[in-house]
Amino acid sequence: MAKIIVVTSGKGGVGKTTSAAAIATGLALRGNKTVVIDFDVGLRNLDLIMGCERRVVYDLVNVIQGEAGLNQALIRDKRTENLHILPASQTRDKDALTMEGVERVLDSLSEEYDYIVCDSPAGIERGAQLAMYYADEAIVVTNPEVSSVRDSDRILGLLASKTRRAEQNMDPVRERLLITRYDPNRVDTGDMLNLEDIQEILAIKLVGLIPESEAVLRASNQGVPVTHDQQSDAGQAYADTVSRLMGEEIPLRFHQAQKRGFLSRVFGGGRR
Amino acid sequence: MKLLDFLKGERKKSASVAKERLQIIVAHQRSQRDQPDYMPMLERELLEVIRRYVEVDQDAINISLDSEDNCSILELNVTLPNRS
């Protein structure tokens, strides 16, 4: 039985796809059989972030509509063993996904994999609700910014009511907060919400904190999930997040501003 | 640092303004979370009916649904303007 994790947020552009790709990669690197599914029908992008955009032949909608088998649509990741990608359809309308179809796909993947990571589309419409419906765990990606925090709270409301676990009175979906694009320097100057404030407002447990990092754009440019860049702060922060998802208790990193030396303070400069 | 801010007449930090605003809006969102879908519509229509008789503001109506044991209570509060 696979564990189904949805990566969701409500607001767009906060780092859902980056996080889904990085976390799925991290889980696979730790030896878990992992598949990551793009639920953003019409606006697929996970393939690009995973660097397999030219190998997409069939997609999730093809499988649901019976035009292709699951194994024809699954793309094997070139860099990471144990990792597969199931891309979203580029062309068809959003109604192409059906609840029964999604359940069938998840059920058969569940037999073979340890983790199924669902990359949700933005918004709270049908696509987002389908992505979260069968989830066991939810990673709520949030930026330290008012509209993102508010939308995350809306998503928490949906997770508590519009999921299989909620409707069938099972244990609730386990909700975890992933803060991305965190800038400790701006937190220190009082111009960015700090992680304690965000946790207090949303009242869910933190699973990871990803600092604002140049490595993320570099990774997406190259189509290599940032987890592979273990020199970078973001890559290490995602690896930490994966460890916590797997049940390890490890201390938080990258949440404090780097102490700047006397010279860099006098002359400015230094990377921020 | 605090003293310096004070001397410069520094405004409140923007992050704490953000936090206060979020706490209010999130509390409001959560109070509506468990309400049935028809509540906003019910609220609107009730307001329309009241307005046929009394001139009240848009925000003069407050409606909530509470559940206790095995009954639900629909509470409606309307602030009427002062009689002049």
XYZ file of C-alpha atoms in Angstrom, chain A residues 146 149-150 153-154 156-157 189-193 197 200-202, chain B residues 13-16 18-19 21-23 25-27 29-30 33 37:
32
model
C -0.536 37.371 3.218
C -1.237 32.200 3.980
C -4.901 33.037 3.561
C -6.132 28.249 5.245
C -8.845 27.809 2.618
C -7.002 23.348 5.002
C -10.775 23.796 5.109
C 14.153 43.519 9.530
C 10.474 42.938 10.275
C 9.338 42.962 6.674
C 8.480 39.291 6.328
C 6.204 37.037 8.385
C 3.694 33.498 13.022
C 0.446 30.064 14.696
C -2.018 31.400 12.126
C -2.442 28.124 10.230
C 6.887 46.720 11.146
C 4.986 45.519 8.106
C 5.207 41.859 9.115
C 3.288 42.469 12.341
C 0.398 41.288 8.110
C 0.043 38.958 11.070
C -4.695 41.157 9.358
C -4.256 37.433 8.745
C -5.432 36.472 12.217
C -9.383 37.087 8.170
C -8.469 33.494 9.003
C -10.699 33.512 12.081
C -12.844 32.086 7.246
C -12.843 29.371 9.876
C -15.934 26.732 7.269
C -23.380 26.175 1.424
